[in-house]
Amino acid sequence: MATNTSFQLFSSSKDKPSLGLGFLESSEPQLPPPPPSVEVLSSEVSSSVKYTVEPVYLDGLTLLKGRVSTKEVLGLPNSDLVPGIYEGGLKLWEGSLDLVKALRSEIQNGCLSFEGKRVLELGCGHGLPGIFACLESAAEVHFQDFNAEVLRCLTIPNVNANLLEKAKPETVSEVRFFAGDWGEIHQLLPLARESEINLTSSSEHGQASAYDVILMAETIYSISAQRNLYGLIKKCMNQPNGVVYLAGKKHYFGVGGGTRQFLSMLEKEGVMAATLVTEVADGSSNVREVWKLSYK
């Protein structure tokens, strides 16, 4: 396990690609228009889809994960994702579990506290990292996923199942749910700005409406979506004290994305610093990582 490693993608100038961010120009096929951004109310939980629950054991912490049928929810075969239509929210990805473990470790080491914080989980799916933030006394936790159906059929039932059993009545977080594409969802998120923050302005301006902690797991697999994701982070993240915890694979083979590509975009702009929190090598050829992002 590696910890507290600062990120530097290129060791020398000869290692740098000659086209700047040209590798982010994806050859992925043209996607259909995204669905409209909507807030999904907790009362809109689906009652027509079979939802079952089972425990997830995370080094002494037990959370609950739901299970639903992709075919029943979306009329699709049990596929990991269909780009532009379904972005994998019904599957519990390994990075989500890595992220919860890393957050727990950060709290135990005195590096993080959720108490009283405003939290946003992007690409939430099951919502386990956001649920963990609720259990750690966050003031507000907002869950975002591409598909409203994922929120109605999986995220909301999963939040309810975990919080009804574990949350302390005196520290119940305000939870809300939002569906939409990263390029548009800022228009709906209550604590997001209409434009990316002016990083040259005083840090005292505009920070009442911003998230203290942004959580995301397995969100950087698509090269074409990385720019929108990074733009959304800058519209949502509190300056100067906001943080992002990002879990993902170093490389997503066959798809093109990965943590290193995403972090190189941050490095080129020079606005945020990235620190490696933990690295997970499970014997496969791909390494999973959790990174902490903050303003320089």
PDB file of N, CA and C in Angstrom, residues 37-47 142-143 147-157 159-160 174-179 188 190:
ATOM      1  N   SER A  37     -31.621  17.022 -16.819  1.00  0.00           N
ATOM      2  CA  SER A  37     -31.274  16.962 -15.404  1.00  0.00           C
ATOM      3  C   SER A  37     -32.537  17.121 -14.559  1.00  0.00           C
ATOM      4  N   VAL A  38     -32.685  16.274 -13.553  1.00  0.00           N
ATOM      5  CA  VAL A  38     -33.864  16.321 -12.686  1.00  0.00           C
ATOM      6  C   VAL A  38     -33.458  16.012 -11.255  1.00  0.00           C
ATOM      7  N   GLU A  39     -34.199  16.585 -10.312  1.00  0.00           N
ATOM      8  CA  GLU A  39     -34.066  16.139  -8.931  1.00  0.00           C
ATOM      9  C   GLU A  39     -35.070  15.018  -8.702  1.00  0.00           C
ATOM     10  N   VAL A  40     -34.602  13.930  -8.121  1.00  0.00           N
ATOM     11  CA  VAL A  40     -35.455  12.790  -7.807  1.00  0.00           C
ATOM     12  C   VAL A  40     -35.734  12.819  -6.309  1.00  0.00           C
ATOM     13  N   LEU A  41     -36.984  12.916  -5.952  1.00  0.00           N
ATOM     14  CA  LEU A  41     -37.356  12.989  -4.547  1.00  0.00           C
ATOM     15  C   LEU A  41     -37.279  11.616  -3.892  1.00  0.00           C
ATOM     16  N   SER A  42     -37.004  11.613  -2.617  1.00  0.00           N
ATOM     17  CA  SER A  42     -36.948  10.342  -1.879  1.00  0.00           C
ATOM     18  C   SER A  42     -38.258   9.584  -1.968  1.00  0.00           C
ATOM     19  N   SER A  43     -39.356  10.314  -2.093  1.00  0.00           N
ATOM     20  CA  SER A  43     -40.675   9.687  -2.175  1.00  0.00           C
ATOM     21  C   SER A  43     -40.909   9.000  -3.515  1.00  0.00           C
ATOM     22  N   GLU A  44     -40.036   9.249  -4.493  1.00  0.00           N
ATOM     23  CA  GLU A  44     -40.186   8.653  -5.819  1.00  0.00           C
ATOM     24  C   GLU A  44     -39.525   7.286  -5.925  1.00  0.00           C
ATOM     25  N   VAL A  45     -39.138   6.718  -4.801  1.00  0.00           N
ATOM     26  CA  VAL A  45     -38.522   5.394  -4.813  1.00  0.00           C
ATOM     27  C   VAL A  45     -39.441   4.406  -5.519  1.00  0.00           C
ATOM     28  N   SER A  46     -38.849   3.558  -6.342  1.00  0.00           N
ATOM     29  CA  SER A  46     -39.634   2.611  -7.126  1.00  0.00           C
ATOM     30  C   SER A  46     -40.189   1.491  -6.241  1.00  0.00           C
ATOM     31  N   SER A  47     -41.442   1.171  -6.476  1.00  0.00           N
ATOM     32  CA  SER A  47     -42.063   0.047  -5.765  1.00  0.00           C
ATOM     33  C   SER A  47     -42.339  -1.123  -6.699  1.00  0.00           C
ATOM     34  N   HIS A 142     -25.473  15.045  -1.083  1.00  0.00           N
ATOM     35  CA  HIS A 142     -26.210  15.026  -2.345  1.00  0.00           C
ATOM     36  C   HIS A 142     -25.632  13.943  -3.237  1.00  0.00           C
ATOM     37  N   PHE A 143     -26.512  13.108  -3.772  1.00  0.00           N
ATOM     38  CA  PHE A 143     -26.119  11.976  -4.609  1.00  0.00           C
ATOM     39  C   PHE A 143     -26.465  12.296  -6.059  1.00  0.00           C
ATOM     40  N   ASN A 147     -28.422   8.336 -14.487  1.00  0.00           N
ATOM     41  CA  ASN A 147     -29.770   7.824 -14.728  1.00  0.00           C
ATOM     42  C   ASN A 147     -30.696   8.030 -13.537  1.00  0.00           C
ATOM     43  N   ALA A 148     -31.845   8.661 -13.773  1.00  0.00           N
ATOM     44  CA  ALA A 148     -32.839   8.823 -12.718  1.00  0.00           C
ATOM     45  C   ALA A 148     -33.356   7.464 -12.242  1.00  0.00           C
ATOM     46  N   GLU A 149     -33.410   6.494 -13.170  1.00  0.00           N
ATOM     47  CA  GLU A 149     -33.893   5.154 -12.801  1.00  0.00           C
ATOM     48  C   GLU A 149     -32.987   4.501 -11.772  1.00  0.00           C
ATOM     49  N   VAL A 150     -31.693   4.761 -11.877  1.00  0.00           N
ATOM     50  CA  VAL A 150     -30.746   4.212 -10.894  1.00  0.00           C
ATOM     51  C   VAL A 150     -31.043   4.778  -9.512  1.00  0.00           C
ATOM     52  N   LEU A 151     -31.319   6.068  -9.451  1.00  0.00           N
ATOM     53  CA  LEU A 151     -31.618   6.695  -8.168  1.00  0.00           C
ATOM     54  C   LEU A 151     -32.911   6.143  -7.572  1.00  0.00           C
ATOM     55  N   ARG A 152     -33.945   6.027  -8.402  1.00  0.00           N
ATOM     56  CA  ARG A 152     -35.247   5.570  -7.897  1.00  0.00           C
ATOM     57  C   ARG A 152     -35.218   4.103  -7.459  1.00  0.00           C
ATOM     58  N   CYS A 153     -34.526   3.288  -8.217  1.00  0.00           N
ATOM     59  CA  CYS A 153     -34.602   1.841  -8.011  1.00  0.00           C
ATOM     60  C   CYS A 153     -33.494   1.279  -7.136  1.00  0.00           C
ATOM     61  N   LEU A 154     -32.371   2.027  -7.004  1.00  0.00           N
ATOM     62  CA  LEU A 154     -31.241   1.483  -6.258  1.00  0.00           C
ATOM     63  C   LEU A 154     -30.694   2.447  -5.201  1.00  0.00           C
ATOM     64  N   THR A 155     -30.329   3.668  -5.597  1.00  0.00           N
ATOM     65  CA  THR A 155     -29.656   4.558  -4.656  1.00  0.00           C
ATOM     66  C   THR A 155     -30.552   4.906  -3.467  1.00  0.00           C
ATOM     67  N   ILE A 156     -31.762   5.369  -3.740  1.00  0.00           N
ATOM     68  CA  ILE A 156     -32.650   5.773  -2.644  1.00  0.00           C
ATOM     69  C   ILE A 156     -32.974   4.594  -1.727  1.00  0.00           C
ATOM     70  N   PRO A 157     -33.356   3.418  -2.257  1.00  0.00           N
ATOM     71  CA  PRO A 157     -33.565   2.276  -1.356  1.00  0.00           C
ATOM     72  C   PRO A 157     -32.316   1.913  -0.563  1.00  0.00           C
ATOM     73  N   VAL A 159     -29.786   3.965   0.344  1.00  0.00           N
ATOM     74  CA  VAL A 159     -29.593   4.973   1.391  1.00  0.00           C
ATOM     75  C   VAL A 159     -30.555   4.708   2.542  1.00  0.00           C
ATOM     76  N   ASN A 160     -31.803   4.457   2.221  1.00  0.00           N
ATOM     77  CA  ASN A 160     -32.800   4.191   3.262  1.00  0.00           C
ATOM     78  C   ASN A 160     -32.425   2.971   4.089  1.00  0.00           C
ATOM     79  N   GLU A 174     -29.082  15.734   5.760  1.00  0.00           N
ATOM     80  CA  GLU A 174     -30.055  16.066   4.724  1.00  0.00           C
ATOM     81  C   GLU A 174     -29.578  15.424   3.430  1.00  0.00           C
ATOM     82  N   VAL A 175     -30.379  14.550   2.849  1.00  0.00           N
ATOM     83  CA  VAL A 175     -29.974  13.869   1.623  1.00  0.00           C
ATOM     84  C   VAL A 175     -30.904  14.273   0.473  1.00  0.00           C
ATOM     85  N   ARG A 176     -30.296  14.468  -0.706  1.00  0.00           N
ATOM     86  CA  ARG A 176     -31.038  14.784  -1.917  1.00  0.00           C
ATOM     87  C   ARG A 176     -30.407  14.040  -3.079  1.00  0.00           C
ATOM     88  N   PHE A 177     -31.189  13.882  -4.150  1.00  0.00           N
ATOM     89  CA  PHE A 177     -30.770  13.030  -5.258  1.00  0.00           C
ATOM     90  C   PHE A 177     -30.982  13.758  -6.583  1.00  0.00           C
ATOM     91  N   PHE A 178     -29.964  13.717  -7.442  1.00  0.00           N
ATOM     92  CA  PHE A 178     -29.997  14.455  -8.699  1.00  0.00           C
ATOM     93  C   PHE A 178     -29.505  13.576  -9.843  1.00  0.00           C
ATOM     94  N   ALA A 179     -30.242  13.592 -10.951  1.00  0.00           N
ATOM     95  CA  ALA A 179     -29.881  12.807 -12.130  1.00  0.00           C
ATOM     96  C   ALA A 179     -29.556  13.740 -13.281  1.00  0.00           C
ATOM     97  N   LEU A 188     -28.590  22.386 -11.689  1.00  0.00           N
ATOM     98  CA  LEU A 188     -29.599  21.885 -10.756  1.00  0.00           C
ATOM     99  C   LEU A 188     -29.052  21.700  -9.338  1.00  0.00           C
ATOM    100  N   PRO A 190     -27.787  22.339  -5.819  1.00  0.00           N
ATOM    101  CA  PRO A 190     -28.003  23.535  -4.992  1.00  0.00           C
ATOM    102  C   PRO A 190     -26.717  24.258  -4.605  1.00  0.00           C
TER     103      PRO A 190
END
